[in-house]
Amino acid sequence: MSLRAELDALKATLARYDHRYYVLDDPEVPDAEYDRLMQALRDIEAAHPELVSSDSPTQRVSGSPLKAFGEVTHRVSMLSLDNAFLDADVEAFDRRVRERLETDDTIDYHCEPKLDGLAISLTYVDGRLEVGATRGDGVTGEDVTSNLRTMKSVPLRLTGDFPALVEVRGEVFMSDAGFARMNREALARGEKTFVNPRNAAAGSLRQLDPAITATRPLEAFFYGIGAVEGGALPPTHAEFVAKLRLWGLRTCPETRVARGVDGLLAYYRDIGTRRPTLGYQIDGVVYKVNAFQQQRELGFLARAPRWAIAHKFPAEEALTQVREIEWQVGRTGALTPVARLEPVFVGGVTVSNATLHNVDELTRKDVRVGDTVVIRRAGDVIPEVARVIPERRPAGAIAPLLPANCPVCGSAVKRIDGEAVARCSGGYVCLAQRKESVKHFAARRAMDVEGLGDKLVDQLVEAGLVESPADLYRLTSDTLAQLDRMGEKSATKLAKAIESSKQTTLPRFLFALGIPNVGEATALALAEHFGDLPPLRAASLEQIQAVPDVGPVVAESIRNFLGDARLAGVVDQLLELGVRWEVQARSLGEHLPLSGKTFVCTGTLPTLGRSDAEALIRKHGGKVTGSVSKKTDYVVAGADAGSKLAKAEELGIAVIGEDELKRMLSIS
């Protein structure tokens, strides 16, 4: 046997032993035999370093500590999930799924525990682990490849029949036993212990030194898919999870397929009953439509898939006392009452602040300083005051009132009839609003000023260097270099990032302005409808309300913002300072090829992704909807088209393919 063959055989044997021990929990050989083979592998690699490869078991911990994590842009966004708390929420979810699929048939769902850990993405190229990343903001995460390589439940090479490129999603967590053991060992060394397994897992994975991560009892379960190239997926999620196991990836043994609402609720109650005995922390269960084709038909909202939902367990509660009630001022001037509490441990963390939402909630719950209150926390939900214990109220406790003036800038506080929110009228005059507005303006999904973090914004605003977002474009590298902890090199880099952010898109710019009630989806709808900023600024309330999905409240917010002299002045300054975007084809008042036509896309198109096809239709004046009705003009159907195609044929609606769509758009 050649040396290379001997080396490959050793690596394959050790990988099999790792899989049996760490993934299947079924050790094949005694520890002494494993250690003997590992030492033999180390000896060969030490004598022949040219034969060392990244997928060798000896390379799980290697290299020097990192100075900082790099960024990884996910090939497919890692979306969050909508939540269900009541049985009625689950029933509503199932009803929405069936309505969108236009079927009365019972839906099959894949069910799994919702792990309380840290979401990760692993990308394998030709079966080798290439990169691993945290979820981050869903679009960009931290590169923690070196740390993930130290985990024995993360295979360095896949086994079996795998695609040329596959991106799998999972969760890093710490078992109850591992967490307890780690804390015992830390106490014995006189070191600080962790508060809960989730924080311990997140902190351990984000160590800059992989050698430290390697000492932590981290585990992982895998359950999802991102990008796939050079291979096909099975038709259902359950079959995909089975495929993960064949590739050598560890999956949760508690997954199963359930039929309809009754099946979902039965699974939820079963897992809830067995939750204390699972050996790891969960905060609910996740339901996913099992058939991938149905998932594709259901599609996505801005931040979450329509085909999945997290059913949370009841919130954890604890008693504590209100020390003070303060009013926080947000980006849009909204005043939010916040209860400052005697610290209390609830839901795995120590809570010292809890939101009271708005003045109506404060009045309804009748929370006063000195009250004993029930604090509720469910998973990652912001802690809230659930209720007051009135029999423990101290004598003379006075109900807090909405302040007449902003606690930050002293401007008048105004409340529009019918709105629960009261707002500071100071606008950019208010230091709190100014800070939050600039942070929002520079955020990744807005103008995307790389390197301009919250602390830097605070410094700039407090120093009087930035009074509105427009002032960002007046900053120079010399000015930035004078800030605390900002060297010349960093200042130059940030100045370049600010300059490059001037070239943007109209939807990003509208979202960045921070118009109340205007999120990313509304900003996109406005941009597509008006095409450019001048027509939007000149539009009447009625014309704005004509934009799809823009109601009277949102239209009034937009009109008031653009009509405010101070805010309009900031917009003018931004344009004068060089902020630019490519003007979009305008769907209002211009004849576009698909003007007045309504389309539904279904199935898999030969070359266009469904979102690409829908974007092209909108760009050329057409309207895209998710379901087929008598108002539909065309159904664009690809391979594996399902119930929507059948409905179109039943109603006599024109069905076209990708080629016909391209001919209508005069593109090739």
XYZ file of C-alpha atoms in Angstrom:
668
model
C 0.000 0.000 0.000
C 1.353 3.430 -0.954
C 1.836 6.097 1.705
C -0.974 8.179 0.175
C -3.336 5.203 0.230
C -2.410 4.427 3.839
C -3.076 8.044 4.782
C -6.460 8.096 3.012
C -7.465 4.826 4.673
C -6.567 6.197 8.128
C -8.555 9.393 7.511
C -11.572 7.455 6.261
C -11.496 5.109 9.265
C -11.208 7.950 11.781
C -14.016 9.886 10.036
C -16.225 6.782 10.313
C -15.409 6.427 14.018
C -16.182 10.148 14.573
C -19.523 9.746 12.822
C -20.463 6.677 14.877
C -19.454 8.345 18.155
C -20.556 11.977 17.729
C -23.445 11.705 15.271
C -24.984 8.265 15.854
C -24.020 8.020 19.547
C -22.923 4.442 18.822
C -19.129 4.047 19.389
C -17.527 1.417 17.167
C -14.141 1.001 18.924
C -12.649 1.724 22.370
C -11.048 5.134 22.947
C -7.573 3.556 23.085
C -7.909 2.196 19.541
C -9.147 5.569 18.272
C -6.197 7.324 19.963
C -3.743 4.811 18.447
C -4.965 5.453 14.910
C -5.037 9.226 15.427
C -1.411 9.146 16.594
C -0.444 7.056 13.573
C -2.028 9.679 11.316
C -0.216 12.504 13.119
C 3.112 10.681 12.742
C 2.686 10.261 8.981
C 1.631 13.913 8.507
C 4.523 15.149 10.655
C 7.001 13.235 8.479
C 5.253 14.254 5.228
C 3.648 17.699 5.698
C 3.025 17.947 1.960
C 0.333 15.274 2.402
C -1.667 17.206 5.012
C -5.113 18.234 3.728
C -7.833 20.453 5.173
C -10.208 17.502 5.633
C -7.804 15.546 7.836
C -9.100 14.813 11.374
C -5.829 16.273 12.705
C -6.758 19.691 11.278
C -9.866 20.317 13.371
C -7.859 22.770 15.486
C -5.203 24.620 13.537
C -3.883 28.085 12.817
C -3.469 31.181 14.950
C -6.220 33.035 16.816
C -8.145 35.468 14.599
C -8.092 39.229 15.155
C -11.697 39.473 13.946
C -14.256 37.413 12.045
C -14.669 37.972 8.334
C -18.065 38.325 6.688
C -19.871 35.697 4.640
C -22.751 36.599 2.328
C -25.222 33.720 2.312
C -25.966 32.378 -1.153
C -29.598 32.069 -0.050
C -30.841 34.330 2.745
C -31.301 32.715 6.162
C -34.790 33.936 6.986
C -36.408 34.048 10.397
C -39.739 32.377 11.186
C -43.102 33.805 12.146
C -44.333 32.681 15.568
C -47.467 30.942 16.805
C -48.332 30.980 20.504
C -51.889 29.596 20.551
C -53.651 26.646 18.916
C -55.683 29.205 16.986
C -52.444 30.625 15.512
C -51.539 27.164 14.190
C -55.042 26.694 12.769
C -54.748 30.079 11.013
C -51.329 29.104 9.597
C -52.713 25.856 8.162
C -55.722 27.717 6.729
C -53.438 30.278 4.997
C -51.323 27.474 3.540
C -54.361 25.666 2.083
C -55.876 28.909 0.766
C -52.663 29.866 -1.017
C -52.306 26.376 -2.445
C -56.011 26.512 -3.361
C -56.683 23.057 -1.969
C -58.997 21.477 0.573
C -56.663 18.498 0.971
C -54.975 17.861 4.318
C -51.381 19.135 4.240
C -48.397 17.060 5.333
C -45.937 18.965 7.561
C -42.426 18.139 8.714
C -42.103 18.791 12.468
C -38.965 19.297 14.547
C -38.020 20.771 17.946
C -36.989 24.437 17.873
C -33.497 24.364 19.329
C -32.410 27.195 21.580
C -28.948 27.670 20.074
C -27.139 29.544 17.309
C -28.144 29.119 13.648
C -25.316 28.258 11.250
C -24.753 27.609 7.560
C -22.162 25.157 6.184
C -21.123 25.119 2.532
C -19.572 21.954 1.103
C -17.863 21.992 -2.304
C -17.191 18.576 -3.825
C -17.980 17.154 -0.404
C -15.378 19.185 1.514
C -16.288 21.783 4.092
C -15.424 25.122 2.494
C -17.000 27.742 4.750
C -19.175 27.941 7.848
C -21.019 31.037 8.995
C -23.438 32.309 11.609
C -26.878 33.518 10.555
C -25.981 37.190 11.245
C -28.683 39.456 9.849
C -29.895 36.731 7.507
C -28.022 38.138 4.513
C -24.489 38.346 5.924
C -23.018 36.294 8.763
C -19.687 35.863 10.510
C -17.107 33.465 9.100
C -16.627 30.901 11.892
C -15.229 28.122 9.695
C -12.171 27.524 11.881
C -14.325 27.138 14.973
C -16.890 24.853 13.336
C -14.083 22.603 12.147
C -13.247 21.848 15.791
C -16.693 20.264 16.355
C -16.761 16.484 15.961
C -20.437 16.551 14.911
C -19.481 18.733 11.907
C -18.023 16.447 9.198
C -15.069 17.809 7.272
C -16.104 15.616 4.324
C -19.543 14.420 3.278
C -20.232 10.792 2.475
C -22.451 9.164 -0.112
C -24.053 10.835 -3.123
C -23.922 14.607 -2.554
C -24.256 17.625 -4.904
C -21.189 19.447 -6.226
C -22.116 22.363 -3.958
C -24.525 22.175 -1.077
C -25.259 24.673 1.686
C -26.861 23.099 4.757
C -28.408 24.893 7.723
C -28.409 23.805 11.333
C -28.105 24.847 14.943
C -25.106 24.798 17.269
C -26.134 24.125 20.844
C -24.848 22.817 24.160
C -26.538 19.886 25.860
C -27.702 20.218 29.451
C -25.068 17.709 30.575
C -22.283 19.421 28.634
C -23.287 22.819 29.990
C -23.340 21.550 33.585
C -19.957 19.851 33.163
C -18.375 22.970 31.635
C -19.615 25.159 34.478
C -18.373 22.669 37.110
C -14.925 22.704 35.538
C -14.947 26.523 35.337
C -15.843 26.758 39.047
C -13.023 24.365 39.927
C -10.600 26.673 38.088
C -12.045 29.738 39.811
C -13.431 31.099 36.520
C -16.758 32.751 35.678
C -19.632 30.420 34.789
C -22.178 30.840 31.995
C -25.805 31.784 32.679
C -27.537 29.402 30.246
C -26.691 26.870 27.508
C -27.669 29.181 24.646
C -25.323 31.978 25.712
C -22.613 29.413 26.376
C -22.982 27.941 22.875
C -23.017 31.342 21.149
C -20.021 32.588 23.130
C -18.074 29.387 22.528
C -18.636 29.406 18.759
C -17.600 33.064 18.511
C -14.196 32.670 20.186
C -11.418 34.248 18.163
C -9.130 31.357 19.131
C -10.400 28.022 17.708
C -8.382 26.176 20.368
C -10.755 27.587 23.002
C -13.814 26.550 20.989
C -12.373 23.043 20.751
C -12.501 22.706 24.558
C -16.226 23.555 24.726
C -18.896 20.801 24.541
C -20.595 22.094 21.397
C -22.968 19.961 19.351
C -25.015 20.503 16.204
C -28.188 19.269 14.538
C -28.829 19.951 10.839
C -32.289 20.517 9.384
C -32.315 22.911 6.418
C -31.054 23.644 2.928
C -29.689 26.750 1.238
C -27.999 26.705 -2.159
C -27.641 23.502 -4.198
C -25.633 23.151 -7.397
C -24.850 20.061 -9.440
C -27.433 17.838 -7.825
C -31.142 17.373 -7.206
C -33.119 17.358 -3.984
C -35.723 14.743 -3.077
C -39.376 15.861 -3.319
C -40.007 16.277 0.432
C -38.319 17.841 3.413
C -38.499 14.572 5.362
C -36.605 12.772 2.592
C -34.071 15.613 2.551
C -33.446 15.194 6.299
C -32.850 11.483 5.663
C -30.400 12.514 2.931
C -28.538 14.707 5.450
C -27.980 11.634 7.594
C -26.616 9.720 4.595
C -24.169 12.567 3.967
C -22.874 12.178 7.529
C -24.637 15.163 9.091
C -26.287 14.794 12.487
C -30.053 15.346 12.594
C -32.488 15.565 15.482
C -34.059 12.172 16.277
C -37.347 13.874 17.289
C -38.411 14.883 13.758
C -41.524 13.436 12.177
C -44.202 14.105 9.531
C -47.663 15.126 10.783
C -50.939 15.485 8.862
C -53.024 18.618 9.246
C -53.679 20.742 12.323
C -54.535 17.775 14.543
C -51.195 16.175 13.756
C -49.315 19.411 14.424
C -50.930 19.999 17.802
C -50.424 16.367 18.824
C -46.706 16.681 18.026
C -46.491 19.970 19.945
C -48.046 18.434 23.062
C -45.929 15.300 22.863
C -42.671 17.255 22.623
C -43.859 19.653 25.326
C -44.492 16.733 27.691
C -41.049 15.221 26.998
C -39.203 18.557 26.905
C -37.510 18.142 30.332
C -36.049 14.767 29.310
C -34.651 15.680 25.872
C -31.270 16.668 27.279
C -31.057 19.970 25.434
C -32.908 23.290 25.504
C -35.796 23.987 23.138
C -38.313 26.838 23.177
C -40.935 25.396 20.860
C -41.367 23.336 17.707
C -41.145 24.182 13.994
C -43.662 23.144 11.333
C -42.660 23.106 7.644
C -44.808 22.182 4.664
C -43.270 18.850 3.730
C -43.463 18.960 -0.090
C -40.791 21.185 -1.646
C -43.023 21.951 -4.624
C -45.687 23.309 -2.272
C -42.997 25.333 -0.470
C -42.018 26.909 -3.791
C -45.636 27.754 -4.575
C -46.155 29.362 -1.170
C -43.005 31.498 -1.430
C -41.788 34.063 1.067
C -42.696 37.247 2.855
C -40.005 39.915 3.306
C -38.397 38.210 6.311
C -40.029 34.786 6.654
C -41.240 31.847 4.541
C -44.982 31.357 4.165
C -44.516 27.583 4.435
C -43.064 27.403 7.962
C -43.882 28.653 11.438
C -42.439 28.312 14.952
C -44.942 27.212 17.613
C -43.516 28.581 20.871
C -43.995 27.059 24.284
C -45.737 29.189 26.927
C -43.635 32.078 28.160
C -41.663 31.816 31.372
C -42.693 34.213 34.103
C -41.222 35.638 37.308
C -42.123 38.212 39.966
C -40.134 41.394 40.514
C -40.613 45.045 41.472
C -40.768 48.205 39.325
C -38.068 50.657 40.413
C -38.765 53.346 37.836
C -40.694 54.041 34.622
C -38.807 55.911 31.899
C -39.724 57.090 28.412
C -37.462 56.104 25.524
C -37.500 58.056 22.247
C -37.126 56.071 19.035
C -36.151 56.891 15.457
C -39.575 58.220 14.480
C -40.003 60.091 17.756
C -42.239 57.407 19.280
C -42.207 57.510 23.084
C -42.085 54.038 24.622
C -42.535 53.534 28.375
C -39.930 51.179 29.827
C -40.054 49.652 33.307
C -36.723 49.569 35.160
C -36.879 46.492 37.371
C -35.207 44.814 40.280
C -33.111 42.280 38.309
C -34.801 38.880 38.066
C -33.778 35.620 36.363
C -36.432 34.507 33.844
C -36.340 32.583 30.588
C -32.628 31.836 30.963
C -31.423 35.424 31.363
C -31.330 38.162 33.969
C -33.941 40.821 33.140
C -33.715 44.387 34.468
C -35.837 46.221 31.866
C -39.210 45.432 30.326
C -41.213 47.190 27.643
C -44.648 48.646 28.364
C -45.223 49.197 24.611
C -47.187 52.483 24.615
C -49.240 54.813 26.786
C -52.459 52.847 26.202
C -50.837 49.630 27.414
C -49.376 51.478 30.399
C -52.846 52.731 31.306
C -54.573 49.401 30.650
C -52.153 47.446 32.828
C -52.025 50.274 35.392
C -48.305 49.846 36.119
C -46.851 52.159 38.770
C -43.465 52.670 40.402
C -43.153 50.297 43.363
C -45.592 47.743 41.933
C -44.860 44.033 42.129
C -45.298 42.720 38.592
C -45.197 39.487 36.623
C -42.452 39.587 33.954
C -42.909 37.347 30.930
C -40.252 36.214 28.505
C -40.599 33.658 25.707
C -37.445 32.685 23.832
C -35.917 35.758 22.213
C -39.043 37.890 22.694
C -38.368 41.211 24.475
C -39.364 40.887 28.154
C -42.696 42.508 28.968
C -44.773 43.309 32.011
C -47.574 40.747 31.881
C -49.632 42.007 34.814
C -49.561 43.822 38.136
C -50.146 42.191 41.534
C -52.502 44.898 42.918
C -52.602 43.565 46.496
C -48.848 44.249 46.796
C -49.071 47.883 45.602
C -47.417 50.324 48.043
C -49.579 53.114 49.487
C -49.516 56.357 47.535
C -48.243 54.855 44.271
C -49.082 57.343 41.494
C -49.970 56.385 37.930
C -47.353 57.777 35.482
C -48.541 60.232 32.843
C -47.477 60.746 29.253
C -44.996 63.655 29.367
C -46.052 66.867 27.648
C -42.487 67.421 26.481
C -39.838 65.094 25.104
C -37.522 63.866 27.910
C -34.541 64.207 25.558
C -34.984 67.531 23.746
C -37.948 69.218 25.442
C -40.004 69.488 22.247
C -43.774 69.081 22.487
C -45.107 65.530 22.539
C -47.991 65.035 20.108
C -50.475 62.227 19.728
C -52.638 61.820 16.627
C -56.230 60.802 17.293
C -56.697 57.094 16.793
C -52.987 56.257 17.166
C -51.608 54.416 20.182
C -48.184 56.019 19.751
C -47.246 59.476 21.045
C -44.320 61.176 19.327
C -41.751 63.859 20.022
C -42.217 66.676 17.506
C -38.538 67.644 17.552
C -37.446 65.626 14.520
C -33.707 66.001 13.918
C -33.590 68.606 16.693
C -34.062 65.702 19.138
C -30.751 64.031 19.946
C -32.380 60.612 20.383
C -34.212 60.776 17.051
C -31.126 62.111 15.332
C -28.990 59.198 16.509
C -31.546 56.556 15.616
C -32.319 58.166 12.235
C -28.653 58.206 11.255
C -28.185 54.605 12.403
C -31.203 53.545 10.348
C -30.020 55.559 7.320
C -26.588 53.899 7.368
C -27.855 50.360 8.039
C -27.046 47.450 5.754
C -30.546 47.241 4.242
C -30.684 51.007 3.774
C -27.686 53.012 2.449
C -25.284 50.291 3.637
C -22.435 52.452 4.971
C -19.962 49.740 5.884
C -18.113 50.337 9.144
C -20.425 53.017 10.545
C -21.528 51.351 13.762
C -23.804 52.563 16.529
C -21.014 53.826 18.778
C -19.499 55.872 15.957
C -22.878 57.414 15.179
C -23.309 58.308 18.854
C -19.923 60.044 18.825
C -20.643 61.955 15.627
C -24.039 63.184 16.833
C -22.877 64.069 20.349
C -19.900 65.979 18.933
C -22.257 68.037 16.745
C -20.658 66.745 13.541
C -23.857 65.107 12.274
C -27.254 66.749 12.717
C -29.018 64.856 9.921
C -28.133 61.978 7.586
C -27.004 64.514 4.964
C -24.115 65.557 7.233
C -22.560 62.118 6.796
C -21.596 63.152 3.263
C -19.816 66.261 4.567
C -17.432 64.248 6.743
C -13.793 63.959 5.703
C -11.197 61.380 6.670
C -9.397 64.075 8.690
C -12.556 64.786 10.702
C -13.221 61.095 11.253
C -9.630 60.494 12.389
C -10.243 62.816 15.370
C -12.878 60.498 16.849
C -12.055 58.234 19.773
C -10.458 54.922 18.786
C -10.392 55.906 15.110
C -6.983 55.781 13.439
C -6.032 57.364 10.157
C -6.329 54.110 8.214
C -9.793 53.346 9.640
C -10.919 56.924 9.001
C -9.852 56.720 5.351
C -11.659 53.397 4.931
C -14.866 54.765 6.481
C -14.726 57.933 4.359
C -14.512 55.757 1.231
C -17.449 53.653 2.429
C -19.564 56.775 2.961
C -18.662 58.042 -0.493
C -19.446 54.723 -2.200
C -22.853 54.558 -0.496
C -23.976 57.568 -2.569
C -24.705 55.213 -5.468
C -27.801 53.330 -4.353
C -31.294 52.365 -5.506
C -34.529 54.290 -5.075
C -36.124 51.614 -2.815
C -33.077 51.663 -0.528
C -33.077 55.467 -0.421
C -36.780 55.670 0.441
C -36.362 53.045 3.167
C -33.260 54.834 4.505
C -35.176 58.103 4.955
C -37.053 56.487 7.824
C -40.549 57.535 6.767
C -42.958 56.291 9.474
C -44.779 53.087 8.442
C -42.592 52.648 5.343
C -40.617 49.415 5.440
C -38.643 47.750 2.668
C -41.689 46.298 0.900
C -43.545 49.623 0.840
C -40.395 51.448 -0.313
C -40.114 48.996 -3.208
C -43.793 49.429 -4.115
C -43.420 53.237 -4.142
C -40.295 53.052 -6.295
C -41.929 50.703 -8.792
C -45.093 52.788 -8.956
C -43.554 56.262 -9.340
C -40.216 55.334 -10.919
C -38.318 58.295 -9.439
C -38.395 60.651 -6.468
C -39.823 63.857 -8.101
C -43.148 62.226 -9.102
C -43.500 60.820 -5.581
C -42.759 64.197 -3.946
C -45.346 65.862 -6.186
C -48.009 63.183 -5.664
C -51.258 63.889 -3.862
C -52.547 61.818 -0.982
C -54.929 60.039 -3.343
C -52.154 59.255 -5.839
C -49.952 57.781 -3.098
C -52.848 55.716 -1.825
C -53.224 54.276 -5.330
C -49.927 52.396 -4.827
C -50.639 48.675 -4.224
C -50.897 47.817 -0.501
C -50.599 51.470 0.607
C -53.560 52.393 2.777
C -54.707 55.783 4.078
C -52.545 55.724 7.244
C -49.348 54.890 5.356
C -50.171 57.367 2.574
C -50.646 60.133 5.126
C -47.307 59.279 6.782
C -45.550 59.544 3.416
C -47.266 62.789 2.468
C -46.570 64.378 5.865
C -42.905 63.364 5.781
C -42.241 64.598 2.253
C -44.246 67.762 2.918
C -42.355 68.689 6.108
C -40.064 71.622 5.265
C -37.234 70.470 7.549
C -37.281 66.891 6.282
C -37.663 67.971 2.653
C -34.597 70.136 3.167
C -32.584 67.106 4.291
C -33.685 65.201 1.180
C -32.602 68.156 -0.991
C -29.215 68.228 0.729
C -28.703 64.517 0.144
C -29.329 64.991 -3.566
C -27.075 68.047 -3.728
C -24.299 66.063 -2.007
C -24.378 63.415 -4.727
C -26.747 60.628 -3.676
C -27.870 58.977 -6.915
C -29.778 55.953 -8.199
C -30.757 54.490 -11.525
C -34.229 55.720 -12.473
C -36.671 52.803 -12.647
C -39.187 52.258 -15.382
C -42.272 54.110 -14.180
C -45.525 52.208 -14.069
C -47.689 55.293 -13.590
C -48.631 57.390 -16.628
C -46.337 55.575 -19.060
C -47.192 52.737 -21.410
C -45.142 49.668 -20.575
C -45.457 46.295 -22.344
C -47.358 44.625 -19.500
C -49.309 47.615 -18.159
C -52.693 46.602 -16.780
C -51.962 42.866 -16.934
C -51.989 40.522 -13.926
C -49.672 37.497 -13.812
C -49.230 34.427 -11.613
C -45.986 32.418 -11.769
C -45.945 28.722 -10.888
C -43.558 25.803 -11.251
C -39.844 25.852 -12.092
C -38.874 27.935 -15.128
C -35.975 26.763 -17.368
C -33.581 29.686 -16.790
C -35.353 32.300 -14.659
C -35.905 31.967 -10.945
C -39.495 32.714 -9.976
C -38.471 35.900 -8.126
C -36.488 37.013 -11.222
C -39.490 36.447 -13.485
C -41.790 38.334 -11.105
C -39.319 41.232 -10.906
C -39.193 41.451 -14.721
C -42.984 41.466 -14.933
C -43.246 44.307 -12.404
C -40.455 46.264 -14.096
C -42.416 46.172 -17.357
C -45.657 47.379 -15.797
C -47.368 44.107 -14.916
C -48.877 43.085 -11.606
C -47.926 39.807 -9.902
C -50.257 37.970 -7.522
C -49.933 34.733 -5.598
C -53.194 33.067 -6.558
C -55.190 32.476 -9.734
C -58.580 34.158 -10.086
C -60.868 35.505 -12.805
C -58.841 38.738 -12.686
C -55.644 36.899 -13.726
C -54.593 37.560 -17.331
C -51.670 35.123 -17.665
C -50.230 32.186 -15.722
C -46.502 31.684 -16.362
C -46.018 27.940 -15.861
C -42.822 25.909 -15.601
C -41.981 22.328 -14.729
C -43.922 20.706 -11.871
C -46.640 23.369 -11.992
C -49.378 22.314 -9.598
C -52.832 23.455 -8.556
C -52.413 26.977 -9.979
C -52.010 25.564 -13.469
C -55.093 23.394 -13.015
C -57.070 26.399 -11.770
C -55.957 28.471 -14.781
C -57.091 25.747 -17.178
C -60.399 25.461 -15.336
C -61.023 29.227 -15.645
C -59.797 29.406 -19.243
C -56.888 31.757 -18.402
C -54.004 31.992 -20.845
C -51.039 29.810 -19.810
C -47.610 30.788 -21.139
C -44.065 29.559 -20.646
C -40.799 31.377 -20.065
C -40.111 31.805 -23.805
C -43.489 33.462 -24.397
C -42.942 35.760 -21.413
C -39.588 36.823 -22.827
C -41.181 37.506 -26.218
C -43.756 39.738 -24.528
C -40.885 41.620 -22.877
C -38.798 41.682 -26.068
C -35.857 40.040 -24.335
C -33.843 36.979 -25.251
